[in-house]
Amino acid sequence: MSRIHHPPPEAFELTRMLHALSDPVRLEVVRSLARNGEQTCAALDGDRPKSTMSHHFRVLRDSGLVETRGERTAHLNRLRREEVEARFPGLLDAVLRPES
Amino acid sequence: MSRIHHPPPEAFELTRMLHALSDPVRLEVVRSLARNGEQTCAALDGDRPKSTMSHHFRVLRDSGLVETRGERTAHLNRLRREEVEARFPGLLDAVLRPES
DNA sequence: TCGCTTGTTCGAATAATCTCGAACAAGCAC
DNA sequence: GTGCTTGTTCGAGATTATTCGAACAAGCGA
């Protein structure tokens, strides 16, 4: 929690979001969130250190792709599908195709 | 000329292409090519040094977004629209929207 | 309270990217 | 040939990303 800030859709920047999506680890996280809905950070690390994942989640949050809800001790992450779709229509669909 | 290689669509990698698109200069180049068709490198530099633009064009080529045709002394660049669309449907449309 | 769990933050090392001047290659005109 | 133009390549510097251990904060249960 604390200084976790989520930008409003008007503040989304395309290049920032594309950069966030251009990392294999983060892209896999986004796909898992799209497939399985809300998940904790722990469920999404691929045996990677927590500090590494925390960094990736921060990049995803700053871009607007992910919202982290600090419920209880475990944080829940969700994909901001509607907001991203409204701001950059078609982008998520293109990136989430299984064969991509 | 020389070692300019253009990957076939099967070799396109999504993360690589997203990274190529995540730079403001390169995104502007891609948009200009989409809007105006084939253009030389000189027509696309924004008063940036040639070596800088050459670097960006190489990133764009390696990702599969741009094809450079070495006709005469001036090289012509074109957006590989159909190939990108076939490999990652919807991606270019999403990125080329004017309001993005 | 103590211990356990989940994530964040800090700091540092490593790696990758971006930028740009200088030198080079190739085509064209004269 | 010389000169001019267009781009590439090389090299270096500066900036930014990525990775990860260590320390920290906060919630929950015994």
PDB file of C-alpha atoms (C1' of nucleotides) in Angstrom:
ATOM      1  CA  MET A   1       0.000   0.000   0.000  1.00  0.00           C
ATOM      2  CA  SER A   2       1.171   3.524   0.802  1.00  0.00           C
ATOM      3  CA  ARG A   3       2.322   5.388  -2.268  1.00  0.00           C
ATOM      4  CA  ILE A   4       0.724   3.063  -4.756  1.00  0.00           C
ATOM      5  CA  HIS A   5      -0.788   5.442  -7.242  1.00  0.00           C
ATOM      6  CA  HIS A   6      -2.919   4.539 -10.202  1.00  0.00           C
ATOM      7  CA  PRO A   7      -3.088   7.057 -13.036  1.00  0.00           C
ATOM      8  CA  PRO A   8      -6.506   7.978 -14.417  1.00  0.00           C
ATOM      9  CA  PRO A   9      -7.174   6.924 -18.031  1.00  0.00           C
ATOM     10  CA  GLU A  10      -6.619  10.480 -19.292  1.00  0.00           C
ATOM     11  CA  ALA A  11      -3.060  10.205 -18.037  1.00  0.00           C
ATOM     12  CA  PHE A  12      -2.291   6.943 -19.823  1.00  0.00           C
ATOM     13  CA  GLU A  13       0.595   7.308 -22.259  1.00  0.00           C
ATOM     14  CA  LEU A  14       0.776   4.974 -25.206  1.00  0.00           C
ATOM     15  CA  THR A  15       4.556   4.726 -25.321  1.00  0.00           C
ATOM     16  CA  ARG A  16       4.691   4.034 -21.601  1.00  0.00           C
ATOM     17  CA  MET A  17       2.118   1.287 -21.907  1.00  0.00           C
ATOM     18  CA  LEU A  18       3.869  -0.259 -24.884  1.00  0.00           C
ATOM     19  CA  HIS A  19       7.091  -0.257 -22.938  1.00  0.00           C
ATOM     20  CA  ALA A  20       5.373  -1.940 -20.011  1.00  0.00           C
ATOM     21  CA  LEU A  21       4.085  -4.624 -22.354  1.00  0.00           C
ATOM     22  CA  SER A  22       7.411  -5.125 -24.100  1.00  0.00           C
ATOM     23  CA  ASP A  23       8.938  -7.133 -21.257  1.00  0.00           C
ATOM     24  CA  PRO A  24       8.309 -10.902 -21.404  1.00  0.00           C
ATOM     25  CA  VAL A  25       7.740 -11.198 -17.668  1.00  0.00           C
ATOM     26  CA  ARG A  26       5.236  -8.369 -17.584  1.00  0.00           C
ATOM     27  CA  LEU A  27       3.455  -9.560 -20.701  1.00  0.00           C
ATOM     28  CA  GLU A  28       3.030 -12.957 -19.084  1.00  0.00           C
ATOM     29  CA  VAL A  29       1.608 -11.311 -15.976  1.00  0.00           C
ATOM     30  CA  VAL A  30      -0.875  -9.332 -18.051  1.00  0.00           C
ATOM     31  CA  ARG A  31      -1.940 -12.468 -19.881  1.00  0.00           C
ATOM     32  CA  SER A  32      -2.383 -14.401 -16.683  1.00  0.00           C
ATOM     33  CA  LEU A  33      -4.511 -11.617 -15.240  1.00  0.00           C
ATOM     34  CA  ALA A  34      -6.627 -11.581 -18.397  1.00  0.00           C
ATOM     35  CA  ARG A  35      -7.062 -15.338 -18.254  1.00  0.00           C
ATOM     36  CA  ASN A  36      -7.539 -15.917 -14.561  1.00  0.00           C
ATOM     37  CA  GLY A  37      -8.822 -12.627 -13.199  1.00  0.00           C
ATOM     38  CA  GLU A  38      -7.526 -11.062 -10.008  1.00  0.00           C
ATOM     39  CA  GLN A  39      -4.402 -12.646  -8.607  1.00  0.00           C
ATOM     40  CA  THR A  40      -1.862 -11.956  -5.921  1.00  0.00           C
ATOM     41  CA  CYS A  41       1.706 -11.085  -6.723  1.00  0.00           C
ATOM     42  CA  ALA A  42       2.854 -14.356  -5.256  1.00  0.00           C
ATOM     43  CA  ALA A  43       0.671 -16.305  -7.654  1.00  0.00           C
ATOM     44  CA  LEU A  44       2.316 -14.529 -10.559  1.00  0.00           C
ATOM     45  CA  ASP A  45       5.995 -14.732  -9.765  1.00  0.00           C
ATOM     46  CA  GLY A  46       7.665 -17.472 -11.743  1.00  0.00           C
ATOM     47  CA  ASP A  47      10.025 -18.310  -8.908  1.00  0.00           C
ATOM     48  CA  ARG A  48      11.436 -14.849  -9.299  1.00  0.00           C
ATOM     49  CA  PRO A  49      12.469 -12.812  -6.266  1.00  0.00           C
ATOM     50  CA  LYS A  50       9.780 -10.659  -4.716  1.00  0.00           C
ATOM     51  CA  SER A  51      11.725  -7.466  -5.275  1.00  0.00           C
ATOM     52  CA  THR A  52      11.957  -8.207  -8.980  1.00  0.00           C
ATOM     53  CA  MET A  53       8.234  -8.813  -9.237  1.00  0.00           C
ATOM     54  CA  SER A  54       7.475  -5.743  -7.170  1.00  0.00           C
ATOM     55  CA  HIS A  55       9.426  -3.701  -9.695  1.00  0.00           C
ATOM     56  CA  HIS A  56       7.470  -5.178 -12.604  1.00  0.00           C
ATOM     57  CA  PHE A  57       4.156  -4.568 -10.886  1.00  0.00           C
ATOM     58  CA  ARG A  58       5.116  -1.002 -10.339  1.00  0.00           C
ATOM     59  CA  VAL A  59       5.862  -0.524 -14.042  1.00  0.00           C
ATOM     60  CA  LEU A  60       2.516  -2.116 -14.858  1.00  0.00           C
ATOM     61  CA  ARG A  61       0.688   0.116 -12.382  1.00  0.00           C
ATOM     62  CA  ASP A  62       2.414   3.293 -13.537  1.00  0.00           C
ATOM     63  CA  SER A  63       1.418   2.567 -17.122  1.00  0.00           C
ATOM     64  CA  GLY A  64      -2.217   2.068 -16.150  1.00  0.00           C
ATOM     65  CA  LEU A  65      -2.427  -1.591 -17.080  1.00  0.00           C
ATOM     66  CA  VAL A  66      -2.829  -3.009 -13.605  1.00  0.00           C
ATOM     67  CA  GLU A  67      -4.573  -1.947 -10.432  1.00  0.00           C
ATOM     68  CA  THR A  68      -3.331  -3.277  -7.132  1.00  0.00           C
ATOM     69  CA  ARG A  69      -5.913  -3.540  -4.412  1.00  0.00           C
ATOM     70  CA  GLY A  70      -4.299  -3.730  -0.998  1.00  0.00           C
ATOM     71  CA  GLU A  71      -6.867  -5.998   0.599  1.00  0.00           C
ATOM     72  CA  ARG A  72      -5.609  -7.665   3.779  1.00  0.00           C
ATOM     73  CA  THR A  73      -2.034  -8.781   3.800  1.00  0.00           C
ATOM     74  CA  ALA A  74      -2.008 -10.121   0.259  1.00  0.00           C
ATOM     75  CA  HIS A  75      -2.408  -7.609  -2.564  1.00  0.00           C
ATOM     76  CA  LEU A  76      -4.775  -8.389  -5.372  1.00  0.00           C
ATOM     77  CA  ASN A  77      -3.942  -7.302  -8.902  1.00  0.00           C
ATOM     78  CA  ARG A  78      -6.419  -6.863 -11.690  1.00  0.00           C
ATOM     79  CA  LEU A  79      -6.124  -5.871 -15.311  1.00  0.00           C
ATOM     80  CA  ARG A  80      -7.750  -2.488 -15.999  1.00  0.00           C
ATOM     81  CA  ARG A  81      -9.428  -3.824 -19.079  1.00  0.00           C
ATOM     82  CA  GLU A  82     -12.250  -1.361 -19.565  1.00  0.00           C
ATOM     83  CA  GLU A  83     -10.116   1.672 -18.861  1.00  0.00           C
ATOM     84  CA  VAL A  84      -7.357   0.578 -21.215  1.00  0.00           C
ATOM     85  CA  GLU A  85      -9.883  -0.363 -23.880  1.00  0.00           C
ATOM     86  CA  ALA A  86     -11.557   3.020 -23.616  1.00  0.00           C
ATOM     87  CA  ARG A  87      -8.274   4.856 -23.929  1.00  0.00           C
ATOM     88  CA  PHE A  88      -6.499   2.656 -26.504  1.00  0.00           C
ATOM     89  CA  PRO A  89      -9.184   0.606 -28.227  1.00  0.00           C
ATOM     90  CA  GLY A  90      -8.029  -2.744 -29.544  1.00  0.00           C
ATOM     91  CA  LEU A  91      -4.613  -2.663 -27.946  1.00  0.00           C
ATOM     92  CA  LEU A  92      -5.250  -5.253 -25.271  1.00  0.00           C
ATOM     93  CA  ASP A  93      -7.108  -7.531 -27.652  1.00  0.00           C
ATOM     94  CA  ALA A  94      -4.182  -7.468 -30.045  1.00  0.00           C
ATOM     95  CA  VAL A  95      -1.661  -8.186 -27.333  1.00  0.00           C
ATOM     96  CA  LEU A  96      -3.681 -10.878 -25.591  1.00  0.00           C
ATOM     97  CA  ARG A  97      -4.205 -13.120 -28.595  1.00  0.00           C
ATOM     98  CA  PRO A  98      -2.874 -16.561 -27.728  1.00  0.00           C
ATOM     99  CA  GLU A  99      -0.928 -16.982 -30.958  1.00  0.00           C
ATOM    100  CA  SER A 100       0.890 -13.681 -30.581  1.00  0.00           C
TER     101      SER A 100
ATOM    102  CA  MET B   1      22.329  -2.352 -48.874  1.00  0.00           C
ATOM    103  CA  SER B   2      24.743  -4.655 -47.145  1.00  0.00           C
ATOM    104  CA  ARG B   3      23.539  -6.388 -44.010  1.00  0.00           C
ATOM    105  CA  ILE B   4      20.056  -4.987 -43.943  1.00  0.00           C
ATOM    106  CA  HIS B   5      17.989  -8.012 -43.101  1.00  0.00           C
ATOM    107  CA  HIS B   6      14.255  -8.153 -42.815  1.00  0.00           C
ATOM    108  CA  PRO B   7      12.798 -10.963 -40.720  1.00  0.00           C
ATOM    109  CA  PRO B   8       9.961 -13.031 -42.181  1.00  0.00           C
ATOM    110  CA  PRO B   9       6.587 -12.703 -40.404  1.00  0.00           C
ATOM    111  CA  GLU B  10       7.054 -16.068 -38.698  1.00  0.00           C
ATOM    112  CA  ALA B  11      10.069 -14.597 -36.947  1.00  0.00           C
ATOM    113  CA  PHE B  12       8.275 -11.517 -35.634  1.00  0.00           C
ATOM    114  CA  GLU B  13       8.355 -11.338 -31.858  1.00  0.00           C
ATOM    115  CA  LEU B  14       5.616  -9.444 -30.072  1.00  0.00           C
ATOM    116  CA  THR B  15       7.782  -8.120 -27.254  1.00  0.00           C
ATOM    117  CA  ARG B  16      10.389  -6.933 -29.720  1.00  0.00           C
ATOM    118  CA  MET B  17       7.781  -5.143 -31.788  1.00  0.00           C
ATOM    119  CA  LEU B  18       6.214  -3.548 -28.724  1.00  0.00           C
ATOM    120  CA  HIS B  19       9.615  -2.331 -27.664  1.00  0.00           C
ATOM    121  CA  ALA B  20      10.220  -0.858 -31.119  1.00  0.00           C
ATOM    122  CA  LEU B  21       6.908   0.988 -30.844  1.00  0.00           C
ATOM    123  CA  SER B  22       7.538   2.207 -27.305  1.00  0.00           C
ATOM    124  CA  ASP B  23       9.960   4.941 -28.355  1.00  0.00           C
ATOM    125  CA  PRO B  24       8.371   8.296 -29.230  1.00  0.00           C
ATOM    126  CA  VAL B  25      10.679   8.918 -32.175  1.00  0.00           C
ATOM    127  CA  ARG B  26      10.020   5.506 -33.682  1.00  0.00           C
ATOM    128  CA  LEU B  27       6.295   5.696 -33.082  1.00  0.00           C
ATOM    129  CA  GLU B  28       6.233   9.001 -34.918  1.00  0.00           C
ATOM    130  CA  VAL B  29       8.126   7.428 -37.805  1.00  0.00           C
ATOM    131  CA  VAL B  30       5.659   4.550 -37.970  1.00  0.00           C
ATOM    132  CA  ARG B  31       2.739   6.961 -37.957  1.00  0.00           C
ATOM    133  CA  SER B  32       4.266   9.077 -40.672  1.00  0.00           C
ATOM    134  CA  LEU B  33       4.828   6.015 -42.825  1.00  0.00           C
ATOM    135  CA  ALA B  34       1.241   4.934 -42.258  1.00  0.00           C
ATOM    136  CA  ARG B  35      -0.028   8.383 -43.186  1.00  0.00           C
ATOM    137  CA  ASN B  36       2.226   9.270 -46.084  1.00  0.00           C
ATOM    138  CA  GLY B  37       3.402   5.955 -47.487  1.00  0.00           C
ATOM    139  CA  GLU B  38       6.988   5.285 -48.453  1.00  0.00           C
ATOM    140  CA  GLN B  39       9.478   7.878 -47.317  1.00  0.00           C
ATOM    141  CA  THR B  40      13.193   8.336 -47.163  1.00  0.00           C
ATOM    142  CA  CYS B  41      15.066   8.454 -43.885  1.00  0.00           C
ATOM    143  CA  ALA B  42      15.879  12.101 -44.491  1.00  0.00           C
ATOM    144  CA  ALA B  43      12.204  12.962 -44.761  1.00  0.00           C
ATOM    145  CA  LEU B  44      11.589  11.398 -41.363  1.00  0.00           C
ATOM    146  CA  ASP B  45      14.358  12.778 -39.213  1.00  0.00           C
ATOM    147  CA  GLY B  46      13.123  15.623 -37.072  1.00  0.00           C
ATOM    148  CA  ASP B  47      16.395  17.485 -37.353  1.00  0.00           C
ATOM    149  CA  ARG B  48      17.993  14.565 -35.591  1.00  0.00           C
ATOM    150  CA  PRO B  49      21.450  13.354 -36.607  1.00  0.00           C
ATOM    151  CA  LYS B  50      21.576  10.711 -39.290  1.00  0.00           C
ATOM    152  CA  SER B  51      23.290   8.204 -37.040  1.00  0.00           C
ATOM    153  CA  THR B  52      20.488   8.501 -34.504  1.00  0.00           C
ATOM    154  CA  MET B  53      17.853   7.906 -37.121  1.00  0.00           C
ATOM    155  CA  SER B  54      19.800   5.049 -38.609  1.00  0.00           C
ATOM    156  CA  HIS B  55      19.741   3.382 -35.207  1.00  0.00           C
ATOM    157  CA  HIS B  56      15.971   3.804 -34.920  1.00  0.00           C
ATOM    158  CA  PHE B  57      15.402   2.470 -38.415  1.00  0.00           C
ATOM    159  CA  ARG B  58      17.448  -0.565 -37.589  1.00  0.00           C
ATOM    160  CA  VAL B  59      15.314  -1.268 -34.508  1.00  0.00           C
ATOM    161  CA  LEU B  60      12.196  -0.852 -36.646  1.00  0.00           C
ATOM    162  CA  ARG B  61      13.560  -3.182 -39.318  1.00  0.00           C
ATOM    163  CA  ASP B  62      14.687  -5.844 -36.851  1.00  0.00           C
ATOM    164  CA  SER B  63      11.241  -5.921 -35.297  1.00  0.00           C
ATOM    165  CA  GLY B  64       9.593  -6.387 -38.689  1.00  0.00           C
ATOM    166  CA  LEU B  65       7.707  -3.103 -38.701  1.00  0.00           C
ATOM    167  CA  VAL B  66       9.597  -1.424 -41.507  1.00  0.00           C
ATOM    168  CA  GLU B  67      11.168  -2.528 -44.753  1.00  0.00           C
ATOM    169  CA  THR B  68      13.959  -0.469 -46.214  1.00  0.00           C
ATOM    170  CA  ARG B  69      14.292  -0.637 -49.949  1.00  0.00           C
ATOM    171  CA  GLY B  70      17.730   0.447 -51.089  1.00  0.00           C
ATOM    172  CA  GLU B  71      16.675   2.022 -54.346  1.00  0.00           C
ATOM    173  CA  ARG B  72      19.290   4.377 -55.754  1.00  0.00           C
ATOM    174  CA  THR B  73      21.160   6.520 -53.312  1.00  0.00           C
ATOM    175  CA  ALA B  74      18.185   7.356 -51.131  1.00  0.00           C
ATOM    176  CA  HIS B  75      16.610   4.484 -49.188  1.00  0.00           C
ATOM    177  CA  LEU B  76      12.859   4.171 -49.152  1.00  0.00           C
ATOM    178  CA  ASN B  77      11.107   2.916 -46.037  1.00  0.00           C
ATOM    179  CA  ARG B  78       7.682   1.409 -45.950  1.00  0.00           C
ATOM    180  CA  LEU B  79       5.482   0.079 -43.172  1.00  0.00           C
ATOM    181  CA  ARG B  80       4.989  -3.688 -43.465  1.00  0.00           C
ATOM    182  CA  ARG B  81       1.295  -3.309 -42.830  1.00  0.00           C
ATOM    183  CA  GLU B  82      -0.070  -6.542 -44.229  1.00  0.00           C
ATOM    184  CA  GLU B  83       2.635  -8.709 -42.722  1.00  0.00           C
ATOM    185  CA  VAL B  84       2.279  -7.155 -39.277  1.00  0.00           C
ATOM    186  CA  GLU B  85      -1.497  -7.369 -39.485  1.00  0.00           C
ATOM    187  CA  ALA B  86      -1.357 -11.037 -40.433  1.00  0.00           C
ATOM    188  CA  ARG B  87       0.974 -11.851 -37.573  1.00  0.00           C
ATOM    189  CA  PHE B  88      -0.454  -9.576 -34.859  1.00  0.00           C
ATOM    190  CA  PRO B  89      -3.983  -8.648 -35.957  1.00  0.00           C
ATOM    191  CA  GLY B  90      -5.216  -5.321 -34.683  1.00  0.00           C
ATOM    192  CA  LEU B  91      -1.936  -4.186 -33.225  1.00  0.00           C
ATOM    193  CA  LEU B  92      -1.118  -1.551 -35.818  1.00  0.00           C
ATOM    194  CA  ASP B  93      -4.688  -0.264 -35.902  1.00  0.00           C
ATOM    195  CA  ALA B  94      -4.616   0.215 -32.151  1.00  0.00           C
ATOM    196  CA  VAL B  95      -1.296   1.999 -32.200  1.00  0.00           C
ATOM    197  CA  LEU B  96      -2.055   4.200 -35.206  1.00  0.00           C
ATOM    198  CA  ARG B  97      -5.237   5.763 -33.896  1.00  0.00           C
ATOM    199  CA  PRO B  98      -4.797   9.522 -33.953  1.00  0.00           C
ATOM    200  CA  GLU B  99      -6.086  10.056 -30.443  1.00  0.00           C
ATOM    201  CA  SER B 100      -3.716   7.519 -28.914  1.00  0.00           C
TER     202      SER B 100
ATOM    203  C1'  DT C   1       3.740 -11.019  22.335  1.00  0.00           C
ATOM    204  C1'  DC C   2       6.211 -13.830  18.753  1.00  0.00           C
ATOM    205  C1'  DG C   3       6.371 -15.774  14.364  1.00  0.00           C
ATOM    206  C1'  DC C   4       4.867 -16.239   9.680  1.00  0.00           C
ATOM    207  C1'  DT C   5       3.387 -14.364   5.275  1.00  0.00           C
ATOM    208  C1'  DT C   6       2.926 -10.829   1.589  1.00  0.00           C
ATOM    209  C1'  DG C   7       4.847  -6.918  -0.686  1.00  0.00           C
ATOM    210  C1'  DT C   8       7.320  -2.662  -0.751  1.00  0.00           C
ATOM    211  C1'  DT C   9      11.601   0.094  -0.613  1.00  0.00           C
ATOM    212  C1'  DC C  10      16.485   0.805  -0.787  1.00  0.00           C
ATOM    213  C1'  DG C  11      20.957   0.204  -2.718  1.00  0.00           C
ATOM    214  C1'  DA C  12      24.146  -1.566  -5.924  1.00  0.00           C
ATOM    215  C1'  DA C  13      25.673  -4.212  -9.823  1.00  0.00           C
ATOM    216  C1'  DT C  14      24.852  -5.400 -14.352  1.00  0.00           C
ATOM    217  C1'  DA C  15      22.879  -4.886 -18.855  1.00  0.00           C
ATOM    218  C1'  DA C  16      20.577  -2.534 -22.451  1.00  0.00           C
ATOM    219  C1'  DT C  17      19.260   1.785 -24.857  1.00  0.00           C
ATOM    220  C1'  DC C  18      19.741   6.251 -26.653  1.00  0.00           C
ATOM    221  C1'  DT C  19      22.363   9.889 -28.666  1.00  0.00           C
ATOM    222  C1'  DC C  20      25.715  11.759 -31.574  1.00  0.00           C
ATOM    223  C1'  DG C  21      30.247  12.851 -33.959  1.00  0.00           C
ATOM    224  C1'  DA C  22      33.440  10.849 -37.108  1.00  0.00           C
ATOM    225  C1'  DA C  23      34.657   7.858 -40.711  1.00  0.00           C
ATOM    226  C1'  DC C  24      33.094   5.068 -44.384  1.00  0.00           C
ATOM    227  C1'  DA C  25      30.444   3.095 -48.700  1.00  0.00           C
ATOM    228  C1'  DA C  26      27.726   3.783 -52.804  1.00  0.00           C
ATOM    229  C1'  DG C  27      25.089   6.284 -56.270  1.00  0.00           C
ATOM    230  C1'  DC C  28      24.637  10.205 -59.215  1.00  0.00           C
ATOM    231  C1'  DA C  29      26.014  14.569 -61.748  1.00  0.00           C
ATOM    232  C1'  DC C  30      29.411  17.109 -63.698  1.00  0.00           C
TER     233       DC C  30
ATOM    234  C1'  DG D   1      38.159  11.575 -61.759  1.00  0.00           C
ATOM    235  C1'  DT D   2      35.963  15.258 -58.028  1.00  0.00           C
ATOM    236  C1'  DG D   3      32.183  16.680 -55.450  1.00  0.00           C
ATOM    237  C1'  DC D   4      27.667  16.130 -53.391  1.00  0.00           C
ATOM    238  C1'  DT D   5      24.033  13.451 -51.201  1.00  0.00           C
ATOM    239  C1'  DT D   6      22.005   9.578 -48.519  1.00  0.00           C
ATOM    240  C1'  DG D   7      22.635   6.197 -45.001  1.00  0.00           C
ATOM    241  C1'  DT D   8      25.351   2.899 -42.523  1.00  0.00           C
ATOM    242  C1'  DT D   9      28.880   1.611 -39.099  1.00  0.00           C
ATOM    243  C1'  DC D  10      31.926   2.402 -35.305  1.00  0.00           C
ATOM    244  C1'  DG D  11      33.032   4.221 -30.950  1.00  0.00           C
ATOM    245  C1'  DA D  12      32.108   6.658 -26.781  1.00  0.00           C
ATOM    246  C1'  DG D  13      29.299   8.846 -23.306  1.00  0.00           C
ATOM    247  C1'  DA D  14      25.070   9.398 -20.885  1.00  0.00           C
ATOM    248  C1'  DT D  15      20.837   7.740 -19.529  1.00  0.00           C
ATOM    249  C1'  DT D  16      17.700   4.226 -18.299  1.00  0.00           C
ATOM    250  C1'  DA D  17      16.238  -0.777 -17.218  1.00  0.00           C
ATOM    251  C1'  DT D  18      16.699  -4.971 -15.064  1.00  0.00           C
ATOM    252  C1'  DT D  19      17.913  -8.002 -11.404  1.00  0.00           C
ATOM    253  C1'  DC D  20      18.344  -9.259  -6.721  1.00  0.00           C
ATOM    254  C1'  DG D  21      19.651  -9.295  -1.645  1.00  0.00           C
ATOM    255  C1'  DA D  22      18.664  -7.012   2.520  1.00  0.00           C
ATOM    256  C1'  DA D  23      15.846  -4.383   5.476  1.00  0.00           C
ATOM    257  C1'  DC D  24      11.353  -2.762   6.451  1.00  0.00           C
ATOM    258  C1'  DA D  25       6.015  -2.343   7.212  1.00  0.00           C
ATOM    259  C1'  DA D  26       1.602  -4.408   8.046  1.00  0.00           C
ATOM    260  C1'  DG D  27      -1.806  -8.100   8.707  1.00  0.00           C
ATOM    261  C1'  DC D  28      -3.032 -12.390  10.728  1.00  0.00           C
ATOM    262  C1'  DG D  29      -2.890 -16.485  13.881  1.00  0.00           C
ATOM    263  C1'  DA D  30      -1.302 -18.976  17.860  1.00  0.00           C
TER     264       DA D  30
END
